[in-house]
Short mmCIF file of C-alpha atoms and ligand atoms in Angstrom, two decimals:
data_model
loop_
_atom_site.label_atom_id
_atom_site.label_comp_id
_atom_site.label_asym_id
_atom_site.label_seq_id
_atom_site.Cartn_x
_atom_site.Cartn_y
_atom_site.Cartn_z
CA UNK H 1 -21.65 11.30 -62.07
CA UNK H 2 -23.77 13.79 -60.81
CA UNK H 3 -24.69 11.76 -57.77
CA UNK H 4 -20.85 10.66 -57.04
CA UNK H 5 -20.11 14.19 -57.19
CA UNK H 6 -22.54 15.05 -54.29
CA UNK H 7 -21.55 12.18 -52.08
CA UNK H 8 -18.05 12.50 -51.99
CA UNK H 9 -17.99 16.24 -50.32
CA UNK H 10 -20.71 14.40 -48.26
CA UNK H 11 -18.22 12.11 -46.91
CA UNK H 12 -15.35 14.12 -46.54
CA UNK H 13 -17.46 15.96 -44.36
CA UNK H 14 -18.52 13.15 -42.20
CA UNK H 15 -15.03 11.93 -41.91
CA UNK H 16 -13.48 15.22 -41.08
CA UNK H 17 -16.51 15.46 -38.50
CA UNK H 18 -15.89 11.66 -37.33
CA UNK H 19 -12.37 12.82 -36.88
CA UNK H 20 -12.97 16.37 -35.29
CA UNK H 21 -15.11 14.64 -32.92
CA UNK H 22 -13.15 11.27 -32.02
CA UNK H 23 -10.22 13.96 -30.87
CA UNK H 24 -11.74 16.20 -29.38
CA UNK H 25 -11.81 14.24 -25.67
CA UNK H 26 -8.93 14.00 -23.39
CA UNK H 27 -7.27 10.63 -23.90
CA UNK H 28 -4.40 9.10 -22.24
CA UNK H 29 -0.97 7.86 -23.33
CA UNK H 30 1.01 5.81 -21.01
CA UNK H 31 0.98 8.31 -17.76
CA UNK H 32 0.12 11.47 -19.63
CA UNK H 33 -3.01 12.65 -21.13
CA UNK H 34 -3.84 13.69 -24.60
CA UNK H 35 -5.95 16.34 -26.93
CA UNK H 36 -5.55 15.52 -30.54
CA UNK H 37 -2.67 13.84 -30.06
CA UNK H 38 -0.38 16.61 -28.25
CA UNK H 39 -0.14 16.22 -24.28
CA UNK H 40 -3.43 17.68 -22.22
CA UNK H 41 -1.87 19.39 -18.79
CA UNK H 42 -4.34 18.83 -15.89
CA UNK H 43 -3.63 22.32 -14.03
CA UNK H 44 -6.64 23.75 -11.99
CA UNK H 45 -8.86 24.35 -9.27
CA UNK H 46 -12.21 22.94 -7.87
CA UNK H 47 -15.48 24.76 -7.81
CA UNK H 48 -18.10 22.13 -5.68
CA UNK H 49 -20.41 25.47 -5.97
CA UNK H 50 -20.26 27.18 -9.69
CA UNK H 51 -23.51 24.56 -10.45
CA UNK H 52 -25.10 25.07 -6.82
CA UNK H 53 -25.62 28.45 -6.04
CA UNK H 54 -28.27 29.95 -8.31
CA UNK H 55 -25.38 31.09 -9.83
CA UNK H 56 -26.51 33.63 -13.57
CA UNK H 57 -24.38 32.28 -16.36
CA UNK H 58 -22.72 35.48 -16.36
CA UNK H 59 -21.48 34.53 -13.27
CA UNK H 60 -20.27 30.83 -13.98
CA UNK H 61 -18.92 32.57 -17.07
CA UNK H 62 -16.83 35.02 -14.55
CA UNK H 63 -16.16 32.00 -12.37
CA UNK H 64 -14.75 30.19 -15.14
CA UNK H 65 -12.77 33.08 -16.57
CA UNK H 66 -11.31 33.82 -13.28
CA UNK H 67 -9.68 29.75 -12.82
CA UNK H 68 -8.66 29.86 -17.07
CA UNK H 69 -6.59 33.32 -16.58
CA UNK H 70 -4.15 31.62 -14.38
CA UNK H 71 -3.05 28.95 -17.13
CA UNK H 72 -5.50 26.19 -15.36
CA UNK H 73 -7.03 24.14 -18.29
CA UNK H 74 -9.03 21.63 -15.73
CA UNK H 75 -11.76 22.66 -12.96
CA UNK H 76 -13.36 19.36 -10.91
CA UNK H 77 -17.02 19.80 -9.83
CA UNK H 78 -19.94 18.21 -8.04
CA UNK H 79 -22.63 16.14 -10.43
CA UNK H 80 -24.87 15.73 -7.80
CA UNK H 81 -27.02 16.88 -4.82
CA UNK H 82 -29.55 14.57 -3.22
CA UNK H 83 -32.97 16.44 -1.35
CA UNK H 84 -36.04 14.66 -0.29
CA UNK H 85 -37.66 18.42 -0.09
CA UNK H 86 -36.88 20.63 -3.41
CA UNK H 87 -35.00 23.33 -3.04
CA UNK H 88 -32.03 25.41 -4.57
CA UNK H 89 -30.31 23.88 -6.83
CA UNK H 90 -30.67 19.92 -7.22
CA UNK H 91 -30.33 16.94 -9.41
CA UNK H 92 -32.08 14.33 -7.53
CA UNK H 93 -35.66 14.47 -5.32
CA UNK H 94 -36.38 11.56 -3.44
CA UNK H 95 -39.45 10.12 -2.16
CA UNK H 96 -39.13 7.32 0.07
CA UNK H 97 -37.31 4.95 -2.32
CA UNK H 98 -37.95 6.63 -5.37
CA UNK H 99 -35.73 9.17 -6.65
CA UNK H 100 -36.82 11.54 -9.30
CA UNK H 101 -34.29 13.47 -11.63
CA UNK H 102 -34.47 16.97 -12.04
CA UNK H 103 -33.91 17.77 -15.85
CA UNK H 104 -35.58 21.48 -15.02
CA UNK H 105 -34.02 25.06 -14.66
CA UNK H 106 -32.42 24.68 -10.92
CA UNK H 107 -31.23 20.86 -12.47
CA UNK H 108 -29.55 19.59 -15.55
CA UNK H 109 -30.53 22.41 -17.15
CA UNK H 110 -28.56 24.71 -15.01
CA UNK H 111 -25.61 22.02 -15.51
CA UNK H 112 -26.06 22.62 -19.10
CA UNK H 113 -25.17 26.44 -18.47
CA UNK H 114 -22.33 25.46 -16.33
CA UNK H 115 -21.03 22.99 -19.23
CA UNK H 116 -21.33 26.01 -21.75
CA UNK H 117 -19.97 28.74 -19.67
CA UNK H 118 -16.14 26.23 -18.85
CA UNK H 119 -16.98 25.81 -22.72
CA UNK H 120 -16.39 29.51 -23.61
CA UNK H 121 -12.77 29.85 -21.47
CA UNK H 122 -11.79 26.52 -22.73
CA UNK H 123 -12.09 24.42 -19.76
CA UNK H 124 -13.00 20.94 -19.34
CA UNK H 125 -14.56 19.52 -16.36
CA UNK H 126 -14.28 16.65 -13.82
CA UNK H 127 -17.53 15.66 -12.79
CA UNK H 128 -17.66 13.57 -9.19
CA UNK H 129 -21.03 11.75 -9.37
CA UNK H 130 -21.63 11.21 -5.65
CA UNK H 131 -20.05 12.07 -1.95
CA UNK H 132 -19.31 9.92 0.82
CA UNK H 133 -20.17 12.95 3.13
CA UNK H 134 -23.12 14.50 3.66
CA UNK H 135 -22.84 17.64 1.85
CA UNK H 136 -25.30 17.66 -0.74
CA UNK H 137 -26.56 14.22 0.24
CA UNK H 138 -24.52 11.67 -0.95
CA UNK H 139 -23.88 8.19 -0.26
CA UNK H 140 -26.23 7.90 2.70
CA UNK H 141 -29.36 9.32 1.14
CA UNK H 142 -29.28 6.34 -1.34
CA UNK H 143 -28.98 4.21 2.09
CA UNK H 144 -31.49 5.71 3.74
CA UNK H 145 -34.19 5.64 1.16
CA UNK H 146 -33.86 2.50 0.41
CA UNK H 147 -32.88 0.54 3.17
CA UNK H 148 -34.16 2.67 6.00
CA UNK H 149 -32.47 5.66 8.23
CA UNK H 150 -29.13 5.16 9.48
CA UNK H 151 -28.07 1.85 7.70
CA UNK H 152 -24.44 1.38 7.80
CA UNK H 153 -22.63 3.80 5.23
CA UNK H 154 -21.41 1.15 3.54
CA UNK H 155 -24.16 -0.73 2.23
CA UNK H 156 -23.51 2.36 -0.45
CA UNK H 157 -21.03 -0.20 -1.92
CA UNK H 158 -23.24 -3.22 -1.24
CA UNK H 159 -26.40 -3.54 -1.35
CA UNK H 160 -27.99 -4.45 -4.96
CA UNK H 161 -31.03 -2.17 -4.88
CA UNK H 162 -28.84 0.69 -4.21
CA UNK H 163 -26.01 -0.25 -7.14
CA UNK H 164 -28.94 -0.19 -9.16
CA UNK H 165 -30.18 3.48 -8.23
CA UNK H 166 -26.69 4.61 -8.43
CA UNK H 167 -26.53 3.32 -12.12
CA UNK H 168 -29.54 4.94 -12.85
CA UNK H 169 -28.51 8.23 -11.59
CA UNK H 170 -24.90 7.94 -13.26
CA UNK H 171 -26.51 6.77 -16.38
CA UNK H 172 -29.06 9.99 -16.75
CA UNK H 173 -25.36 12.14 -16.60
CA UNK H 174 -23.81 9.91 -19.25
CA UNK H 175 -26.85 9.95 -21.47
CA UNK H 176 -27.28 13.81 -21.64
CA UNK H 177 -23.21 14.65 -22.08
CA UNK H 178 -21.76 11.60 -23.68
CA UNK H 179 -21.29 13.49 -26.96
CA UNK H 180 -20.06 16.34 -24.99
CA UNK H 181 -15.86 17.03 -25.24
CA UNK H 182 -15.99 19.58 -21.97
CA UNK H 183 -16.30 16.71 -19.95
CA UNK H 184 -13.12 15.61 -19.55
CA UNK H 185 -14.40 12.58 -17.14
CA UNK H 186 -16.24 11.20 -14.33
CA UNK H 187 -15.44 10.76 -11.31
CA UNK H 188 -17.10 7.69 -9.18
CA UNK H 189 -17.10 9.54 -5.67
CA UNK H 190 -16.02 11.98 -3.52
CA UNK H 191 -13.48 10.83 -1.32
CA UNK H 192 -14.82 7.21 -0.41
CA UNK H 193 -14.55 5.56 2.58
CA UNK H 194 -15.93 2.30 4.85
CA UNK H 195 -17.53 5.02 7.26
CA UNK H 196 -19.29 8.36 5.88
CA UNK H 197 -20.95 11.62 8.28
CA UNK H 198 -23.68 10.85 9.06
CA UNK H 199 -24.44 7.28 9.07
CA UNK H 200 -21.43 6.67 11.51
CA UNK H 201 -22.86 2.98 11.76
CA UNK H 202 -20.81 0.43 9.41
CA UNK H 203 -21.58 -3.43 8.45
CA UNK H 204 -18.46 -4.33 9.99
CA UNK H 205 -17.84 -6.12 7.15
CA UNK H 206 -16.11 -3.25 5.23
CA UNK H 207 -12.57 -3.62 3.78
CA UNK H 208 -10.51 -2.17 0.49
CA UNK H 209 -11.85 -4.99 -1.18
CA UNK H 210 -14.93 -4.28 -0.66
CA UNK H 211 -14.49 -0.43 -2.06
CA UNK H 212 -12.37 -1.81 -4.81
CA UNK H 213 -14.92 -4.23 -6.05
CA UNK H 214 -17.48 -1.68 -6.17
CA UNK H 215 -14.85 0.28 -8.61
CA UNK H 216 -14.90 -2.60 -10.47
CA UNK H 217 -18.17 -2.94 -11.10
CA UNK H 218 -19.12 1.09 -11.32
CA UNK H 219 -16.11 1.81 -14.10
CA UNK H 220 -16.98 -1.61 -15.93
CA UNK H 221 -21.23 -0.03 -16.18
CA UNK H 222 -19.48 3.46 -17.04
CA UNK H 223 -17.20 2.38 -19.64
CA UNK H 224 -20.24 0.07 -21.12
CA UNK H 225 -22.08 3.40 -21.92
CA UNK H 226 -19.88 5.40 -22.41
CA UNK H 227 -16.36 5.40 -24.15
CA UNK H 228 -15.59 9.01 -25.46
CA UNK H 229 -14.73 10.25 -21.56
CA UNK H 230 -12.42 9.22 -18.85
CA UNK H 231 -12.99 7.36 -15.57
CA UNK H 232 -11.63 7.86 -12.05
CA UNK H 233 -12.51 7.01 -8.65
CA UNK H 234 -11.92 10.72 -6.98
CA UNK H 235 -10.62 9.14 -3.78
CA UNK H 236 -7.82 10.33 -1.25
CA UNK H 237 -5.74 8.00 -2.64
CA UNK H 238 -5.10 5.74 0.73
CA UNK H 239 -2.49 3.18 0.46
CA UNK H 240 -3.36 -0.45 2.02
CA UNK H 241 1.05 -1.26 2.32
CA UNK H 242 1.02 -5.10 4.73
CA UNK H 243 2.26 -4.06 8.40
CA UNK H 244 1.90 -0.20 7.96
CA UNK H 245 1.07 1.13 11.60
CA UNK H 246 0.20 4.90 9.61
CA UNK H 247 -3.65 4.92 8.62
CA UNK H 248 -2.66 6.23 5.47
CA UNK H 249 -0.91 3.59 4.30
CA UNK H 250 -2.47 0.56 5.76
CA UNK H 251 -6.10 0.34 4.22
CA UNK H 252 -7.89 1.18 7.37
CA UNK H 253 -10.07 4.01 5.51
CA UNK H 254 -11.28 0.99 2.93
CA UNK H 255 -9.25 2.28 0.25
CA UNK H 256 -6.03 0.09 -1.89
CA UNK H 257 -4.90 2.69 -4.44
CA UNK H 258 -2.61 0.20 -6.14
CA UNK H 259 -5.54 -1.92 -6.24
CA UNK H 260 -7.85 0.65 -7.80
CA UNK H 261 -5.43 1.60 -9.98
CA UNK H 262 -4.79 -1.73 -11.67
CA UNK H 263 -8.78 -2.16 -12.58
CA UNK H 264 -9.02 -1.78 -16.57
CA UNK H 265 -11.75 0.47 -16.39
CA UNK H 266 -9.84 3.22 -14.59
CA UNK H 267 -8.35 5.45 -16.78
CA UNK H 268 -6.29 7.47 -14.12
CA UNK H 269 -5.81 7.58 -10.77
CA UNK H 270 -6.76 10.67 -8.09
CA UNK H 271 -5.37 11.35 -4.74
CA UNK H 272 -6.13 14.31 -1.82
CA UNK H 273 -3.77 16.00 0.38
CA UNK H 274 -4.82 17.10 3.65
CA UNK H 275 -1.71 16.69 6.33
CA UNK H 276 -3.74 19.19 9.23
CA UNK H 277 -7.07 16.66 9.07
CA UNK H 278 -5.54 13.59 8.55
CA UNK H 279 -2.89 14.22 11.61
CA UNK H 280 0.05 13.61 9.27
CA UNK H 281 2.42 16.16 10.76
CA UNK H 282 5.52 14.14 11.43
CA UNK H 283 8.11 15.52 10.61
CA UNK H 284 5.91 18.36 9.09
CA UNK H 285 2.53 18.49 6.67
CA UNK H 286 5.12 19.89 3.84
CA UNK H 287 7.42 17.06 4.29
CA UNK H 288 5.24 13.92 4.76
CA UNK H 289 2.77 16.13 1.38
CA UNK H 290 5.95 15.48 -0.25
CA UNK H 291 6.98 11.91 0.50
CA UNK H 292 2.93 11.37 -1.01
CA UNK H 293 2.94 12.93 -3.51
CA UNK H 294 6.10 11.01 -4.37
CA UNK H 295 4.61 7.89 -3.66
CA UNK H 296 1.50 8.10 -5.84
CA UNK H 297 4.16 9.32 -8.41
CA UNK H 298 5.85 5.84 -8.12
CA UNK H 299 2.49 3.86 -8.68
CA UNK H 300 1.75 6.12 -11.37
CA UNK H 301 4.97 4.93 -12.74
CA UNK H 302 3.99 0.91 -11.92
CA UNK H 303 0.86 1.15 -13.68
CA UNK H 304 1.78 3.29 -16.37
CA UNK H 305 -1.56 5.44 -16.05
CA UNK H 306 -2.25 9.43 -15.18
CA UNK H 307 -2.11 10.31 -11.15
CA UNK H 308 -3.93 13.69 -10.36
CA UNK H 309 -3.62 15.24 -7.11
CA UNK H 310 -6.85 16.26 -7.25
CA UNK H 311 -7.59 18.48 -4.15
CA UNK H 312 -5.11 19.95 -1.92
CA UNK H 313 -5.57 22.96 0.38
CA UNK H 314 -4.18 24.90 3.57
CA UNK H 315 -5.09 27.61 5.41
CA UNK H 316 -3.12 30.82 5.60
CA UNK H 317 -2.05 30.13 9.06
CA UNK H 318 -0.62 27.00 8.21
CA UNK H 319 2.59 27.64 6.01
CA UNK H 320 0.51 28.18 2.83
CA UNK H 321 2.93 29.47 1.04
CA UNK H 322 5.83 27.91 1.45
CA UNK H 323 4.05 24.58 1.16
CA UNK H 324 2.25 25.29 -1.81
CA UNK H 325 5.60 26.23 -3.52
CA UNK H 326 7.17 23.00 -2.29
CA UNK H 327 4.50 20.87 -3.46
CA UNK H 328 3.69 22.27 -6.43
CA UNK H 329 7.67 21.77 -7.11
CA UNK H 330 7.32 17.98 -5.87
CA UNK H 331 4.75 17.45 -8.28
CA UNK H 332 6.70 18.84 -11.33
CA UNK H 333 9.57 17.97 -10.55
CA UNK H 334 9.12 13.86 -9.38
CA UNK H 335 6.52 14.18 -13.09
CA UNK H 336 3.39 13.68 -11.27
CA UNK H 337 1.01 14.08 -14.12
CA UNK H 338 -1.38 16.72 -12.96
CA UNK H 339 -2.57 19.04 -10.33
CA UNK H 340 -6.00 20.89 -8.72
CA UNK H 341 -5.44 23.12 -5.94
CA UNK H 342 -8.79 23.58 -3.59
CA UNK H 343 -10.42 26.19 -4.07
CA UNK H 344 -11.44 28.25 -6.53
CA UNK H 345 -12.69 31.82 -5.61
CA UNK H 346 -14.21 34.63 -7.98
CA UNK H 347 -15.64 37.89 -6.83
CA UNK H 348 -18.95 37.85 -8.28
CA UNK H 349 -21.06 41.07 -8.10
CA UNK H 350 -23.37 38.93 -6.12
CA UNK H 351 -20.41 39.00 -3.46
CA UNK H 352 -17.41 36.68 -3.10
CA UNK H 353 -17.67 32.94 -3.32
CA UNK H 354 -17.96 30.48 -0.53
CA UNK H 355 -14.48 30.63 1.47
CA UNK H 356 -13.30 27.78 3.61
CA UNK H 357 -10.12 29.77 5.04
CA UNK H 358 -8.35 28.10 1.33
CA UNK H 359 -10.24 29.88 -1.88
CA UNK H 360 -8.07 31.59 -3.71
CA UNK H 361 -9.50 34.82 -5.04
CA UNK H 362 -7.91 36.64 -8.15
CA UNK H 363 -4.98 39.29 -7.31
CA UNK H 364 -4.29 37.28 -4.50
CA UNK H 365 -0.46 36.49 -4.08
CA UNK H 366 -1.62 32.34 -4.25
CA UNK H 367 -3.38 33.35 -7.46
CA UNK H 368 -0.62 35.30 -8.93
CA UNK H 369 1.60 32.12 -8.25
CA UNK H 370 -0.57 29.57 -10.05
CA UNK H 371 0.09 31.11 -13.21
CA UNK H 372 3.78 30.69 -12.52
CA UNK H 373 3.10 26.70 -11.58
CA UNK H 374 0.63 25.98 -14.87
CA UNK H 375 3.04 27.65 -17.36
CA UNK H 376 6.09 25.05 -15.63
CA UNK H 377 3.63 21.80 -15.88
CA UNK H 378 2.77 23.00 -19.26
CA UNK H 379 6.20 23.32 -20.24
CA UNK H 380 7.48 19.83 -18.47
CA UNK H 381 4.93 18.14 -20.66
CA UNK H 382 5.13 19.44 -24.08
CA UNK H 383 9.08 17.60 -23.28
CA UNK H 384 7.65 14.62 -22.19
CA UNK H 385 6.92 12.61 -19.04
CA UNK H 386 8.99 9.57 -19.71
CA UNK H 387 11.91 11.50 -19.38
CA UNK H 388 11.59 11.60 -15.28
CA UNK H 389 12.78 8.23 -13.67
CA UNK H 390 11.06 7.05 -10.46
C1 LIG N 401 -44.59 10.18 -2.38
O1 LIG N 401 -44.99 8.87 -2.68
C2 LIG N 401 -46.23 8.50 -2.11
C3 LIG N 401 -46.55 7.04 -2.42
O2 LIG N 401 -45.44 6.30 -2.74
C4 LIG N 401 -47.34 9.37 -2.66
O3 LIG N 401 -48.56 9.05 -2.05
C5 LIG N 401 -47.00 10.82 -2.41
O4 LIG N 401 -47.96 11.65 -3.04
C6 LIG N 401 -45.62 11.16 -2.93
N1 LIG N 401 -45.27 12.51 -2.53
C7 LIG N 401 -44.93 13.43 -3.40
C8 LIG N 401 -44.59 14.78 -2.82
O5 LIG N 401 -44.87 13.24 -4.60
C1 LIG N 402 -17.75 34.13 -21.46
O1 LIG N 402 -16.32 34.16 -21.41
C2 LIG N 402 -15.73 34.10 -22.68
C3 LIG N 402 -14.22 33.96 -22.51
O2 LIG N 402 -13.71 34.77 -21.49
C4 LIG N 402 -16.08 35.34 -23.48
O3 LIG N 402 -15.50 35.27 -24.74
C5 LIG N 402 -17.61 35.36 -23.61
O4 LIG N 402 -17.99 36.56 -24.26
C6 LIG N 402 -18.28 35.28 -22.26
N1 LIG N 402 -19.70 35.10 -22.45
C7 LIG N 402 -20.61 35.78 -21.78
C8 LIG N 402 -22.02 35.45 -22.08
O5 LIG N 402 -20.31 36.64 -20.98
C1 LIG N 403 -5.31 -4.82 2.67
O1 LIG N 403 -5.17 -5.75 1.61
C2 LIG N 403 -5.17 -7.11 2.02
C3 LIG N 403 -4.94 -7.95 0.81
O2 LIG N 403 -3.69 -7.68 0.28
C4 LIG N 403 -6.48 -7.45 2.69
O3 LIG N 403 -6.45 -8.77 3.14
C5 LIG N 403 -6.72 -6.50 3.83
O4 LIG N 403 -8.02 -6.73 4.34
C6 LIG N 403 -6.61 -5.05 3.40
N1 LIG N 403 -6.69 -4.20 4.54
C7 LIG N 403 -7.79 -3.53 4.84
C8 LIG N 403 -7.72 -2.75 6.09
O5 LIG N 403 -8.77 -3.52 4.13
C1 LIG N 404 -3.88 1.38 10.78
O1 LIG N 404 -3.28 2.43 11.49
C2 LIG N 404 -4.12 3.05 12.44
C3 LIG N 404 -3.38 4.24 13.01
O2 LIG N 404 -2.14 3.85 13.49
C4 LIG N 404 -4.52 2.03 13.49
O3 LIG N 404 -5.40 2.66 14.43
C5 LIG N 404 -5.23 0.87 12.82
O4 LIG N 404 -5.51 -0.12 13.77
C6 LIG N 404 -4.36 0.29 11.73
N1 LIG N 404 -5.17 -0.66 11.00
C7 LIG N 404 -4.68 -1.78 10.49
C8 LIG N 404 -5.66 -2.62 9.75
O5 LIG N 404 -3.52 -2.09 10.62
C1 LIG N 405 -11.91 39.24 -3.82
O1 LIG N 405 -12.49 38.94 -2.56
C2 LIG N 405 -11.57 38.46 -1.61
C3 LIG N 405 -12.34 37.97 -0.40
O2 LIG N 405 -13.38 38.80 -0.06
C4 LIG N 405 -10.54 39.54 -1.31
O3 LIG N 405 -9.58 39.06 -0.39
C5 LIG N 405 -9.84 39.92 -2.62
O4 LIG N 405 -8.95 40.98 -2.40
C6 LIG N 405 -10.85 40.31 -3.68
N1 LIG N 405 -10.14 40.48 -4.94
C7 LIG N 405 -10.38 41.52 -5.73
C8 LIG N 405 -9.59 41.56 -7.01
O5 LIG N 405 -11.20 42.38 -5.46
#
């Protein structure tokens, strides 16, 4: 008796625990996502630089504040930064062909403060594992470490020895926060492509197949580690349509999103919006933003999984407002599921953060309006996706 009556508060507790804890990631449902079982709106911003500055974590814990006080429940980040001479903040140090991870104060460590500061204003992060730019080394610092300077970019995807030291890295980030609920997913690359920034050389060799393959294989290792968090790819979303003459839609950057989006182990799919860069101004950035965004919409629809427009960003010269409004309509309105505006801004007493001509600093009139767009998506989902057609 006496020992029954001592386990079975024992269990309870590791049920309620088991239960507490198996609910406590984001999940999905058909094209929504999911906290405990009521839907999880994807509203935000993205910070590349709350881990990478030297930031205090008073700061991050301003940062943070600043992005949750506008409804925004979601804030995508950078997981890495590749040096071959320490400095700042960094994750990774090569030498030659050996990388070495940095688990100290200007490394995971410091990520650790950034985890717990989105922690305390109830945020959950996106975490983007690699670039295919240069910033913060990327891609081509795994190519040219191991397979010598200036290799084509795309080897990235390729070459075994570099898979290999790509798993390695991704598995050192799934190791240390797989029991960790902040993290609402990771997020394969940043914005892949056949051709990256620096190594402008490519195999020649590179097409969506071989992007998507590499998707394939990368989820598959993820989602063999690690099951608690979501996968994405974090790409621009490129469509590869037969006979398209517009590089957006015929495959030309490497990247199928219908074909990315079908793989098992992706849990949702991502998309950017850039009109100015890409040269997508006919008939005008706002309109042809909205025909894509209602496109990705429609495969979200075909594959019955999550779509985030994941970045998006103007400069005040170009029609911000106006097209920011209109988008942020197109999204709620055609039931895109979710939404991250780039960029974040905070004014931190060690002086305002990095501005690209798009951060959005608080009492801003783009800041004020975010509130208004969160509190809509929020509404539109607690009624339910599936009740907007195609
Ligand atoms: C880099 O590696 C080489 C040999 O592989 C070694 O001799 C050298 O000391 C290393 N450099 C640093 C800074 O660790
Ligand atoms: C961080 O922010 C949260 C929420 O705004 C607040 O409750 C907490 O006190 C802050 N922590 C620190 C260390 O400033
Ligand atoms: C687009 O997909 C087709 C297969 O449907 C493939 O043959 C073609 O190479 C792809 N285009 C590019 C540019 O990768
Ligand atoms: C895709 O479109 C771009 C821009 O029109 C063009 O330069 C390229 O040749 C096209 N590629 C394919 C594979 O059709
Ligand atoms: C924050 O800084 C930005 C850029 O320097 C400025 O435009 C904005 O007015 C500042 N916001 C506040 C609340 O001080």
């Amino acid at each position: 008796m006496k020992l029954y009556a001592s386990v079975v508060p024992l269990l309870a507790a590791a049920v309620s625990l088991a239960t507490r804890l198996s609910t406590a990631f984001v999940k999905t449902d058909g094209q929504c996502f999911t906290l405990n079982g009521a839907p999880y709106t994807v509203f935000g911003s993205n910070s590349y630089w709350v881990g990478l500055m030297g930031l205090t974590t008073n700061e991050m814990n301003v940062t943070f504040q600043n992005i949750a006080a506008t409804g925004a429940t979601t804030v995508r980040t950078l997981g890495f930064n590749e040096v071959t001479t320490a400095s700042g903040d960094y994750y990774q140090l090569w030498n030659g062909s050996t990388p070495t991870i940095n688990y100290g104060p200007t490394g995971l460590k410091n990520f650790d403060n950034v985890v717990a500061a989105a922690k305390a204003n109830n945020i959950r992060l996106i975490i983007t594992l690699t670039n295919n730019w240069h910033d913060y080394g990327g891609m081509d610092v795994y190519v040219d470490q191991i397979l010598g300077q200036g290799q084509p970019h795309d080897y990235f995807y390729t070459d075994p020895k570099v898979i290999a030291a790509y798993k390695k890295y991704v598995k050192v980030w799934i190791e240390r926060y797989i029991d960790e609920p902040t993290i609402f997913g990771w997020e394969l690359a940043n914005e892949p492509r056949c051709t990256g920034s620096t190594n402008s050389a490519t195999s020649g060799t590179c097409t969506t197949t071989t992007i998507t393959n590499w998707v394939k294989t990368m989820s598959a290792y993820i989602k063999s580690l690690d099951c608690n968090h979501l996968v994405g790819l974090g790409d621009e979303g490129w469509f590869n349509w037969t006979n398209n003459i517009d590089a957006s839609y015929n495959g030309s950057h490497g990247i199928d999103f219908d074909a990315n989006l079908a793989i098992d182990t992706i849990d949702f799919g991502t998309f950017h919006l850039y009109p100015y860069s890409w040269d997508e101004e006919t008939p005008s950035a706002m309109s042809w933003g909205q025909t894509w965004i209602k496109n990705h919409r429609n495969a979200q629809a075909m594959y019955n999984k999550p779509v985030l427009m994941e970045e998006f960003g103007l400069l005040a010269s170009q029609d911000r407002i106006a097209t920011y409004k209109n988008w942020y309509s197109t999204v709620i309105d055609s039931g895109l599921t979710g939404v991250l505006v780039w960029q974040a801004g905070s004014n931190l007493t060690s002086g305002p953060t990095p501005d690209d001509g798009s951060a959005i600093y608080p009492g801003t009139m783009i800041y004020e309006m975010e509130s208004m767009y969160a509190a809509q998506l929020k509404d539109r989902n607690s009624q339910g996706l599936q009740s907007y057609d195609m």
